[in-house]
Amino acid sequence: MRVVVAVDGRIGEDLARRLREEDADVRAVVAASAPAGAALDALSTPEAAELLAELSRADVLVVEGRPAALTAELVAACDRMSVRIVPVSSRSADLRLAASLGLTAHDPGAPAEEMLAPPVSIAPVAAARGRVITVWGASGAPGRTTLAIEVASALSTPTHRVALVDADSHAPSLALATGLADEGPGFAAACRQADRGALTVAELSRISSTLGELEVLTGLNRPGRWPELSHRRVAAALDACRSWVDDTVVDTAAPLERDEEIVSDLVDGPRRNAATLAAIESADVVLAVVAADPVGVSRFVRAWPDLRAAAGATPVRVVVNKIRAGALGVDARGQVRRTLERYTGVTDVAFVPWDARGTDAAMLAARPIAHVAPRSAVPTAVRRLVAESLAPREAGEGAATRHSLRRLARSA
């Protein structure tokens, strides 16, 4: 394990010695404030650029927990480089600072193996209180990612924490749509930690990115990494998210087929659609997105039985997106409503209008439509949907009990 130590004086030297005794590869021992300065301006001095390059090759940064050394810019830089930060301090103010950044501080005299060990989960999943809202849509481009972003933005308030998760194993696009880097930790990292039982609230806060008030777990930076999103890992990661935020909005892929389980000889082999199925099975509410055109409606109708089979007793709210007369003619809403009622039995449908100007402006700015064009018809319709179907509910034992009952109903 490659380690950079940023602790001043004899304490830093002693810490580096103890880490080497634990077979850690201590690559550098620098001043406590040096990494923070390099993260703020890597071009300020040649030494800063060299230190930042060394950090990019490290696994762990041990740094003093005082404000001048442990900064939000340093945490963001280390997250982009997949470097775990271990603050060291014994002052109560520094402990609070580390906690506010999603980190766990250690006493400078703590055993070296304790600092190198990954954080261990301390909160049982049964104590979780948050909801999981899964956004799904049939093949094509019905607007799953756009709706997921807008729903998360509408739910988020200063007192109601919301996370946005990209669990798409076929064509992840959340990072591209929001202008966030996808090279560092994201949902795949959360899944790996959950598989080891080491996914804590602090670790989720550390590996997530921020988009305004939203916490974001970006998706795979290469679709070929889909085996990392196994059913067990995704379900465990989403369960951990329940104790992290009040609502977790999950963007998924379209395919729901289980054919690969039939043709494969591997009983526990990877399934590419496992992430989508796990997200739907873990959900408290599923938002099923329909593209408001003949092809989109037809695809949704054909996929509806598979969605209902995967969702079980979980409520499914159908959202017709990009509604416009140009693609359907007169009374577009009435046509879609009658078609869905006839072929799927769905009578309660929400509509989101097509707004090319607002959508294009949001894509250009890599921000939610609600931030770029707050008067657009899209965020207005999404806010109405949230108020009618997704209004934040009370937290506590009743919510956890309802989720447990849904899971029992699906397994019955």
CSV table of C-alpha atoms in Angstrom, one decimal, residues 4-409:
chain,number,residue,atom,x,y,z
A,4,VAL,CA,1.9,9.8,1.6
A,5,VAL,CA,2.3,11.3,5.1
A,6,ALA,CA,1.5,15.0,5.6
A,7,VAL,CA,2.2,15.6,9.3
A,8,ASP,CA,4.6,18.1,10.7
A,9,GLY,CA,7.5,17.5,13.0
A,10,ARG,CA,8.6,14.4,14.9
A,11,ILE,CA,5.0,13.1,14.9
A,12,GLY,CA,5.1,12.8,11.2
A,13,GLU,CA,8.5,11.1,11.2
A,14,ASP,CA,7.4,8.7,13.9
A,15,LEU,CA,4.1,7.9,12.0
A,16,ALA,CA,6.1,7.2,8.8
A,17,ARG,CA,8.3,4.8,10.7
A,18,ARG,CA,5.4,2.9,12.2
A,19,LEU,CA,3.7,2.7,8.8
A,20,ARG,CA,6.9,1.2,7.3
A,21,GLU,CA,6.9,-1.3,10.0
A,22,GLU,CA,3.5,-2.4,8.8
A,23,ASP,CA,5.0,-2.9,5.3
A,24,ALA,CA,3.4,0.3,3.9
A,25,ASP,CA,5.3,1.9,1.1
A,26,VAL,CA,5.7,5.5,2.4
A,27,ARG,CA,6.4,7.5,-0.7
A,28,ALA,CA,6.8,10.9,0.9
A,29,VAL,CA,6.7,12.8,4.2
A,30,VAL,CA,5.8,16.4,3.6
A,31,ALA,CA,4.5,19.4,5.5
A,32,ALA,CA,0.9,19.2,6.8
A,33,SER,CA,-0.4,22.0,4.6
A,34,ALA,CA,1.5,20.9,1.4
A,35,PRO,CA,-1.2,18.6,-0.1
A,36,ALA,CA,-3.9,21.2,0.5
A,37,GLY,CA,-1.8,23.9,-1.2
A,38,ALA,CA,-1.0,21.5,-4.1
A,39,ALA,CA,-4.7,20.7,-4.5
A,40,LEU,CA,-5.6,24.4,-4.6
A,41,ASP,CA,-2.9,25.3,-7.2
A,42,ALA,CA,-0.8,22.6,-8.6
A,43,LEU,CA,1.2,25.0,-10.7
A,44,SER,CA,2.2,27.3,-7.9
A,45,THR,CA,5.6,25.7,-7.5
A,46,PRO,CA,7.4,22.7,-9.0
A,47,GLU,CA,7.3,21.0,-5.6
A,48,ALA,CA,3.4,21.3,-5.6
A,49,ALA,CA,3.1,19.7,-9.0
A,50,GLU,CA,5.5,16.9,-8.0
A,51,LEU,CA,3.5,16.3,-4.8
A,52,LEU,CA,0.2,16.1,-6.7
A,53,ALA,CA,1.7,13.6,-9.1
A,54,GLU,CA,2.9,11.5,-6.1
A,55,LEU,CA,-0.5,11.7,-4.6
A,56,SER,CA,-2.1,10.4,-7.8
A,57,ARG,CA,0.0,7.2,-7.5
A,58,ALA,CA,-0.8,6.8,-3.8
A,59,ASP,CA,-3.5,4.7,-2.1
A,60,VAL,CA,-3.7,6.6,1.3
A,61,LEU,CA,-2.9,10.1,2.4
A,62,VAL,CA,-2.3,10.5,6.1
A,63,VAL,CA,-2.8,14.2,6.9
A,64,GLU,CA,-3.2,16.4,10.0
A,65,GLY,CA,-6.9,17.2,10.7
A,66,ARG,CA,-6.5,20.9,11.3
A,67,PRO,CA,-8.4,23.3,8.9
A,68,ALA,CA,-5.3,24.5,7.1
A,69,ALA,CA,-4.3,21.0,6.1
A,70,LEU,CA,-7.7,19.2,5.7
A,71,THR,CA,-9.7,21.2,3.1
A,72,ALA,CA,-12.7,20.5,0.9
A,73,GLU,CA,-10.5,21.1,-2.2
A,74,LEU,CA,-8.0,18.4,-0.9
A,75,VAL,CA,-10.9,16.0,-0.3
A,76,ALA,CA,-12.3,16.6,-3.8
A,77,ALA,CA,-8.8,16.1,-5.4
A,78,CYS,CA,-8.2,12.9,-3.5
A,79,ASP,CA,-11.6,11.6,-4.5
A,80,ARG,CA,-10.8,12.2,-8.2
A,81,MET,CA,-7.6,10.3,-7.8
A,82,SER,CA,-9.2,7.5,-5.7
A,83,VAL,CA,-6.9,8.3,-2.7
A,84,ARG,CA,-8.3,7.5,0.8
A,85,ILE,CA,-7.7,10.3,3.3
A,86,VAL,CA,-6.9,9.4,6.9
A,87,PRO,CA,-6.9,12.5,9.1
A,88,VAL,CA,-4.9,12.4,12.4
A,89,SER,CA,-5.8,14.6,15.3
A,90,SER,CA,-7.0,14.5,18.9
A,91,ARG,CA,-8.6,17.9,19.1
A,92,SER,CA,-12.5,17.9,19.3
A,93,ALA,CA,-12.7,20.7,16.7
A,94,ASP,CA,-10.6,18.7,14.2
A,95,LEU,CA,-12.8,15.6,14.8
A,96,ARG,CA,-15.8,17.7,13.9
A,97,LEU,CA,-14.1,19.0,10.8
A,98,ALA,CA,-13.3,15.5,9.6
A,99,ALA,CA,-16.8,14.3,10.3
A,100,SER,CA,-18.2,17.2,8.3
A,101,LEU,CA,-16.1,16.1,5.3
A,102,GLY,CA,-17.3,12.5,5.7
A,103,LEU,CA,-14.0,11.3,7.2
A,104,THR,CA,-13.0,9.4,10.4
A,105,ALA,CA,-10.1,11.0,12.3
A,106,HIS,CA,-7.6,8.9,14.2
A,107,ASP,CA,-5.4,9.8,17.2
A,108,PRO,CA,-1.8,10.4,16.1
A,109,GLY,CA,-0.7,7.6,18.4
A,110,ALA,CA,-3.2,5.0,17.0
A,111,PRO,CA,-1.8,1.8,15.7
A,112,ALA,CA,-0.5,2.0,12.1
A,113,GLU,CA,-2.6,-1.0,11.0
A,114,GLU,CA,-5.7,0.7,12.3
A,115,MET,CA,-5.0,3.7,10.0
A,116,LEU,CA,-4.3,1.5,7.0
A,117,ALA,CA,-7.4,-0.6,7.5
A,118,PRO,CA,-10.5,0.3,5.5
A,119,PRO,CA,-13.4,1.8,7.5
A,120,VAL,CA,-15.7,-0.8,9.0
A,121,SER,CA,-19.5,-0.6,8.9
A,122,ILE,CA,-20.9,0.3,12.3
A,123,ALA,CA,-24.5,1.0,11.5
A,124,PRO,CA,-26.9,-1.9,10.8
A,125,VAL,CA,-29.0,-1.7,7.7
A,126,ALA,CA,-32.1,-2.3,9.7
A,127,ALA,CA,-31.8,1.2,11.2
A,128,ALA,CA,-32.0,2.8,7.8
A,129,ARG,CA,-34.8,5.3,7.1
A,130,GLY,CA,-34.4,6.6,3.6
A,131,ARG,CA,-36.3,5.7,0.5
A,132,VAL,CA,-35.1,4.3,-2.8
A,133,ILE,CA,-36.8,5.7,-5.9
A,134,THR,CA,-35.8,3.9,-9.1
A,135,VAL,CA,-36.3,5.5,-12.5
A,136,TRP,CA,-36.7,3.0,-15.3
A,137,GLY,CA,-37.8,3.3,-19.0
A,138,ALA,CA,-38.1,1.1,-22.0
A,139,SER,CA,-35.4,0.9,-24.7
A,140,GLY,CA,-34.6,4.0,-26.7
A,141,ALA,CA,-34.3,7.4,-25.2
A,142,PRO,CA,-37.4,8.1,-23.1
A,143,GLY,CA,-35.5,10.5,-20.8
A,144,ARG,CA,-34.7,8.3,-17.8
A,145,THR,CA,-31.6,10.2,-16.9
A,146,THR,CA,-33.2,13.7,-17.4
A,147,LEU,CA,-36.2,12.7,-15.3
A,148,ALA,CA,-33.9,11.2,-12.6
A,149,ILE,CA,-31.9,14.4,-12.3
A,150,GLU,CA,-35.0,16.6,-12.2
A,151,VAL,CA,-36.8,14.4,-9.6
A,152,ALA,CA,-33.7,14.5,-7.4
A,153,SER,CA,-33.5,18.2,-7.7
A,154,ALA,CA,-37.1,18.7,-6.9
A,155,LEU,CA,-36.9,16.5,-3.8
A,156,SER,CA,-33.7,18.1,-2.5
A,157,THR,CA,-34.0,20.8,0.2
A,158,PRO,CA,-31.6,22.1,2.8
A,159,THR,CA,-33.3,19.8,5.3
A,160,HIS,CA,-34.0,16.9,3.0
A,161,ARG,CA,-30.8,15.1,1.7
A,162,VAL,CA,-31.0,13.4,-1.6
A,163,ALA,CA,-28.6,11.2,-3.5
A,164,LEU,CA,-28.5,10.6,-7.2
A,165,VAL,CA,-27.1,7.2,-8.3
A,166,ASP,CA,-26.2,5.9,-11.8
A,167,ALA,CA,-26.8,2.2,-11.8
A,168,ASP,CA,-27.0,1.9,-15.6
A,169,SER,CA,-24.9,-1.1,-16.7
A,170,HIS,CA,-25.4,-0.5,-20.4
A,171,ALA,CA,-25.1,3.2,-21.2
A,172,PRO,CA,-24.2,5.2,-18.0
A,173,SER,CA,-24.6,9.0,-18.7
A,174,LEU,CA,-25.3,10.7,-15.4
A,175,ALA,CA,-21.7,12.1,-15.2
A,176,LEU,CA,-21.9,13.4,-18.7
A,177,ALA,CA,-25.2,15.0,-18.2
A,178,THR,CA,-24.2,16.8,-15.0
A,179,GLY,CA,-20.6,17.7,-15.9
A,180,LEU,CA,-19.1,15.6,-13.2
A,181,ALA,CA,-15.8,13.6,-13.5
A,182,ASP,CA,-16.3,9.9,-13.7
A,183,GLU,CA,-12.6,8.8,-13.3
A,184,GLY,CA,-12.8,8.6,-9.5
A,185,PRO,CA,-14.9,6.6,-7.1
A,186,GLY,CA,-18.6,6.3,-7.8
A,187,PHE,CA,-21.4,3.8,-7.5
A,188,ALA,CA,-19.0,0.9,-8.6
A,189,ALA,CA,-16.7,1.8,-5.6
A,190,ALA,CA,-19.8,1.9,-3.3
A,191,CYS,CA,-20.8,-1.6,-4.6
A,192,ARG,CA,-17.3,-3.0,-4.0
A,193,GLN,CA,-17.2,-1.6,-0.4
A,194,ALA,CA,-20.7,-2.9,0.2
A,195,ASP,CA,-19.6,-6.4,-0.9
A,196,ARG,CA,-16.9,-6.3,1.8
A,197,GLY,CA,-19.2,-5.0,4.4
A,198,ALA,CA,-17.2,-1.7,4.7
A,199,LEU,CA,-19.7,0.8,3.2
A,200,THR,CA,-20.4,3.3,5.9
A,201,VAL,CA,-22.2,6.7,5.8
A,202,ALA,CA,-18.8,8.4,6.0
A,203,GLU,CA,-17.4,6.4,3.1
A,204,LEU,CA,-20.5,7.2,1.0
A,205,SER,CA,-20.0,10.9,1.7
A,206,ARG,CA,-16.3,10.6,0.8
A,207,ILE,CA,-16.7,8.9,-2.6
A,208,SER,CA,-19.7,10.9,-3.8
A,209,SER,CA,-19.6,14.1,-5.8
A,210,THR,CA,-21.8,17.1,-5.3
A,211,LEU,CA,-24.2,18.8,-7.7
A,212,GLY,CA,-25.6,21.8,-5.8
A,213,GLU,CA,-27.2,20.2,-2.8
A,214,LEU,CA,-27.3,16.8,-4.3
A,215,GLU,CA,-25.0,13.9,-3.5
A,216,VAL,CA,-24.0,12.0,-6.7
A,217,LEU,CA,-22.6,8.6,-7.2
A,218,THR,CA,-21.5,8.5,-10.8
A,219,GLY,CA,-21.7,5.4,-13.0
A,220,LEU,CA,-19.2,3.3,-14.8
A,221,ASN,CA,-16.7,5.2,-16.9
A,222,ARG,CA,-16.5,2.2,-19.3
A,223,PRO,CA,-19.6,0.1,-19.9
A,224,GLY,CA,-17.4,-3.0,-20.1
A,225,ARG,CA,-17.0,-2.8,-16.3
A,226,TRP,CA,-20.6,-3.9,-15.9
A,227,PRO,CA,-19.7,-7.2,-14.0
A,228,GLU,CA,-18.8,-4.9,-11.0
A,229,LEU,CA,-22.5,-4.1,-10.6
A,230,SER,CA,-23.7,-7.5,-9.4
A,231,HIS,CA,-27.2,-8.0,-8.0
A,232,ARG,CA,-25.9,-8.6,-4.4
A,233,ARG,CA,-23.6,-5.6,-4.5
A,234,VAL,CA,-26.2,-3.2,-5.9
A,235,ALA,CA,-28.8,-4.3,-3.4
A,236,ALA,CA,-26.3,-3.9,-0.5
A,237,ALA,CA,-25.1,-0.5,-1.7
A,238,LEU,CA,-28.7,0.8,-2.0
A,239,ASP,CA,-29.5,-0.5,1.4
A,240,ALA,CA,-26.6,1.4,2.8
A,241,CYS,CA,-27.8,4.6,1.1
A,242,ARG,CA,-31.0,4.4,3.2
A,243,SER,CA,-29.0,5.4,6.2
A,244,TRP,CA,-27.0,8.0,4.3
A,245,VAL,CA,-29.7,10.3,2.8
A,246,ASP,CA,-33.5,10.7,3.0
A,247,ASP,CA,-34.1,9.8,-0.7
A,248,THR,CA,-31.9,7.9,-3.2
A,249,VAL,CA,-32.9,8.4,-6.8
A,250,VAL,CA,-31.5,5.6,-9.0
A,251,ASP,CA,-31.0,5.9,-12.8
A,252,THR,CA,-31.1,2.4,-14.5
A,253,ALA,CA,-30.8,0.8,-17.9
A,254,ALA,CA,-33.7,-0.4,-19.9
A,255,PRO,CA,-33.3,-4.2,-20.4
A,256,LEU,CA,-35.1,-6.5,-17.9
A,257,GLU,CA,-34.5,-9.8,-19.6
A,258,ARG,CA,-33.4,-12.8,-17.6
A,259,ASP,CA,-32.5,-14.9,-20.6
A,260,GLU,CA,-28.8,-14.8,-19.8
A,261,GLU,CA,-29.5,-16.9,-16.6
A,262,ILE,CA,-30.9,-19.6,-18.9
A,263,VAL,CA,-28.2,-19.8,-21.5
A,264,SER,CA,-25.3,-19.5,-19.0
A,265,ASP,CA,-23.7,-22.5,-17.3
A,266,LEU,CA,-22.4,-20.3,-14.5
A,267,VAL,CA,-24.8,-20.4,-11.6
A,268,ASP,CA,-23.3,-17.4,-9.9
A,269,GLY,CA,-22.0,-15.8,-13.1
A,270,PRO,CA,-22.4,-12.1,-13.8
A,271,ARG,CA,-25.6,-10.8,-15.3
A,272,ARG,CA,-25.6,-7.6,-17.2
A,273,ASN,CA,-29.2,-6.7,-16.2
A,274,ALA,CA,-28.7,-7.6,-12.6
A,275,ALA,CA,-28.1,-3.9,-11.6
A,276,THR,CA,-31.4,-2.8,-13.0
A,277,LEU,CA,-33.3,-5.7,-11.5
A,278,ALA,CA,-31.7,-5.2,-8.1
A,279,ALA,CA,-32.5,-1.4,-8.2
A,280,ILE,CA,-36.2,-2.2,-9.1
A,281,GLU,CA,-36.5,-4.9,-6.4
A,282,SER,CA,-34.9,-2.5,-3.8
A,283,ALA,CA,-37.1,0.4,-4.6
A,284,ASP,CA,-39.9,1.9,-2.5
A,285,VAL,CA,-41.3,3.6,-5.7
A,286,VAL,CA,-40.6,2.9,-9.4
A,287,LEU,CA,-40.9,5.7,-11.9
A,288,ALA,CA,-41.6,4.1,-15.3
A,289,VAL,CA,-40.8,6.6,-18.0
A,290,VAL,CA,-42.6,6.5,-21.4
A,291,ALA,CA,-41.5,8.4,-24.5
A,292,ALA,CA,-44.5,10.2,-25.9
A,293,ASP,CA,-44.3,8.9,-29.5
A,294,PRO,CA,-45.7,5.8,-31.2
A,295,VAL,CA,-42.4,3.9,-31.0
A,296,GLY,CA,-41.8,4.8,-27.3
A,297,VAL,CA,-45.3,3.9,-26.3
A,298,SER,CA,-45.1,0.5,-28.1
A,299,ARG,CA,-41.8,-0.4,-26.5
A,300,PHE,CA,-43.2,0.5,-23.1
A,301,VAL,CA,-46.3,-1.6,-23.5
A,302,ARG,CA,-44.2,-4.6,-24.5
A,303,ALA,CA,-41.9,-4.2,-21.6
A,304,TRP,CA,-44.6,-3.6,-19.0
A,305,PRO,CA,-45.2,-7.3,-18.0
A,306,ASP,CA,-41.4,-7.7,-17.3
A,307,LEU,CA,-41.4,-4.5,-15.2
A,308,ARG,CA,-44.4,-5.6,-13.2
A,309,ALA,CA,-42.8,-9.0,-12.6
A,310,ALA,CA,-39.6,-7.4,-11.4
A,311,ALA,CA,-41.3,-4.7,-9.2
A,312,GLY,CA,-43.7,-7.1,-7.5
A,313,ALA,CA,-45.8,-5.2,-4.9
A,314,THR,CA,-43.7,-2.1,-5.2
A,315,PRO,CA,-45.8,0.9,-6.5
A,316,VAL,CA,-45.1,1.9,-10.1
A,317,ARG,CA,-45.8,5.5,-11.2
A,318,VAL,CA,-46.0,5.9,-15.0
A,319,VAL,CA,-44.6,9.2,-16.3
A,320,VAL,CA,-45.1,10.1,-20.0
A,321,ASN,CA,-42.2,12.2,-21.0
A,322,LYS,CA,-41.7,14.6,-24.0
A,323,ILE,CA,-45.5,14.9,-24.6
A,324,ARG,CA,-46.2,17.0,-27.7
A,325,ALA,CA,-48.8,17.2,-30.4
A,326,GLY,CA,-46.1,17.1,-33.2
A,327,ALA,CA,-45.5,13.4,-32.7
A,328,LEU,CA,-49.0,12.2,-31.9
A,329,GLY,CA,-51.4,14.7,-33.4
A,330,VAL,CA,-54.5,16.2,-31.7
A,331,ASP,CA,-55.1,15.4,-28.0
A,332,ALA,CA,-51.7,13.8,-27.5
A,333,ARG,CA,-52.3,13.2,-23.8
A,334,GLY,CA,-55.7,11.6,-24.3
A,335,GLN,CA,-54.2,9.3,-26.9
A,336,VAL,CA,-51.4,8.1,-24.7
A,337,ARG,CA,-53.7,7.8,-21.7
A,338,ARG,CA,-56.2,5.6,-23.6
A,339,THR,CA,-53.5,3.4,-25.1
A,340,LEU,CA,-51.9,2.7,-21.8
A,341,GLU,CA,-55.2,2.0,-20.1
A,342,ARG,CA,-56.2,-0.4,-22.9
A,343,TYR,CA,-52.9,-2.4,-23.1
A,344,THR,CA,-51.5,-2.1,-19.6
A,345,GLY,CA,-54.4,-1.3,-17.4
A,346,VAL,CA,-52.6,1.9,-16.1
A,347,THR,CA,-55.0,4.7,-15.4
A,348,ASP,CA,-52.9,7.1,-13.2
A,349,VAL,CA,-50.4,8.8,-15.5
A,350,ALA,CA,-48.3,11.8,-15.0
A,351,PHE,CA,-47.2,14.0,-18.0
A,352,VAL,CA,-44.0,15.9,-18.6
A,353,PRO,CA,-44.1,18.2,-21.6
A,354,TRP,CA,-41.4,18.5,-24.3
A,355,ASP,CA,-39.2,21.6,-23.9
A,356,ALA,CA,-36.4,21.5,-26.4
A,357,ARG,CA,-35.0,24.9,-25.4
A,358,GLY,CA,-34.8,24.2,-21.7
A,359,THR,CA,-33.5,20.7,-22.2
A,360,ASP,CA,-30.8,21.9,-24.6
A,361,ALA,CA,-29.8,24.7,-22.3
A,362,ALA,CA,-29.4,22.2,-19.4
A,363,MET,CA,-27.3,19.9,-21.6
A,364,LEU,CA,-25.1,22.7,-22.7
A,365,ALA,CA,-24.5,23.9,-19.1
A,366,ALA,CA,-24.4,20.3,-17.8
A,367,ARG,CA,-26.8,21.2,-15.0
A,368,PRO,CA,-30.4,20.3,-14.1
A,369,ILE,CA,-33.1,22.1,-16.1
A,370,ALA,CA,-34.4,23.4,-12.8
A,371,HIS,CA,-31.1,25.3,-12.3
A,372,VAL,CA,-30.7,26.6,-15.9
A,373,ALA,CA,-34.3,27.3,-16.8
A,374,PRO,CA,-36.4,27.3,-13.6
A,375,ARG,CA,-39.5,28.5,-15.5
A,376,SER,CA,-39.4,25.7,-18.0
A,377,ALA,CA,-42.4,23.5,-18.2
A,378,VAL,CA,-40.3,20.4,-17.4
A,379,PRO,CA,-39.3,21.2,-13.8
A,380,THR,CA,-42.8,22.6,-13.2
A,381,ALA,CA,-44.3,19.3,-14.2
A,382,VAL,CA,-41.7,17.3,-12.2
A,383,ARG,CA,-42.4,19.4,-9.1
A,384,ARG,CA,-46.1,18.6,-9.5
A,385,LEU,CA,-45.2,14.9,-9.8
A,386,VAL,CA,-43.1,15.0,-6.7
A,387,ALA,CA,-45.8,16.8,-4.7
A,388,GLU,CA,-48.5,14.3,-5.8
A,389,SER,CA,-46.6,11.0,-5.7
A,390,LEU,CA,-43.2,11.4,-4.1
A,391,ALA,CA,-43.7,13.9,-1.3
A,392,PRO,CA,-41.1,13.2,1.5
A,393,ARG,CA,-42.7,10.9,4.0
A,394,GLU,CA,-42.1,10.6,7.7
A,395,ALA,CA,-38.9,8.7,8.7
A,396,GLY,CA,-38.7,6.0,11.3
A,397,GLU,CA,-39.8,2.5,12.1
A,398,GLY,CA,-43.0,2.7,10.1
A,399,ALA,CA,-41.2,3.4,6.9
A,400,ALA,CA,-38.7,0.6,7.4
A,401,THR,CA,-41.6,-1.8,8.2
A,402,ARG,CA,-43.4,-0.9,5.0
A,403,HIS,CA,-40.3,-1.6,3.0
A,404,SER,CA,-39.8,-4.9,4.7
A,405,LEU,CA,-43.5,-5.9,4.0
A,406,ARG,CA,-42.9,-5.1,0.3
A,407,ARG,CA,-39.9,-7.3,0.2
A,408,LEU,CA,-41.8,-10.1,1.9
A,409,ALA,CA,-44.6,-9.7,-0.6
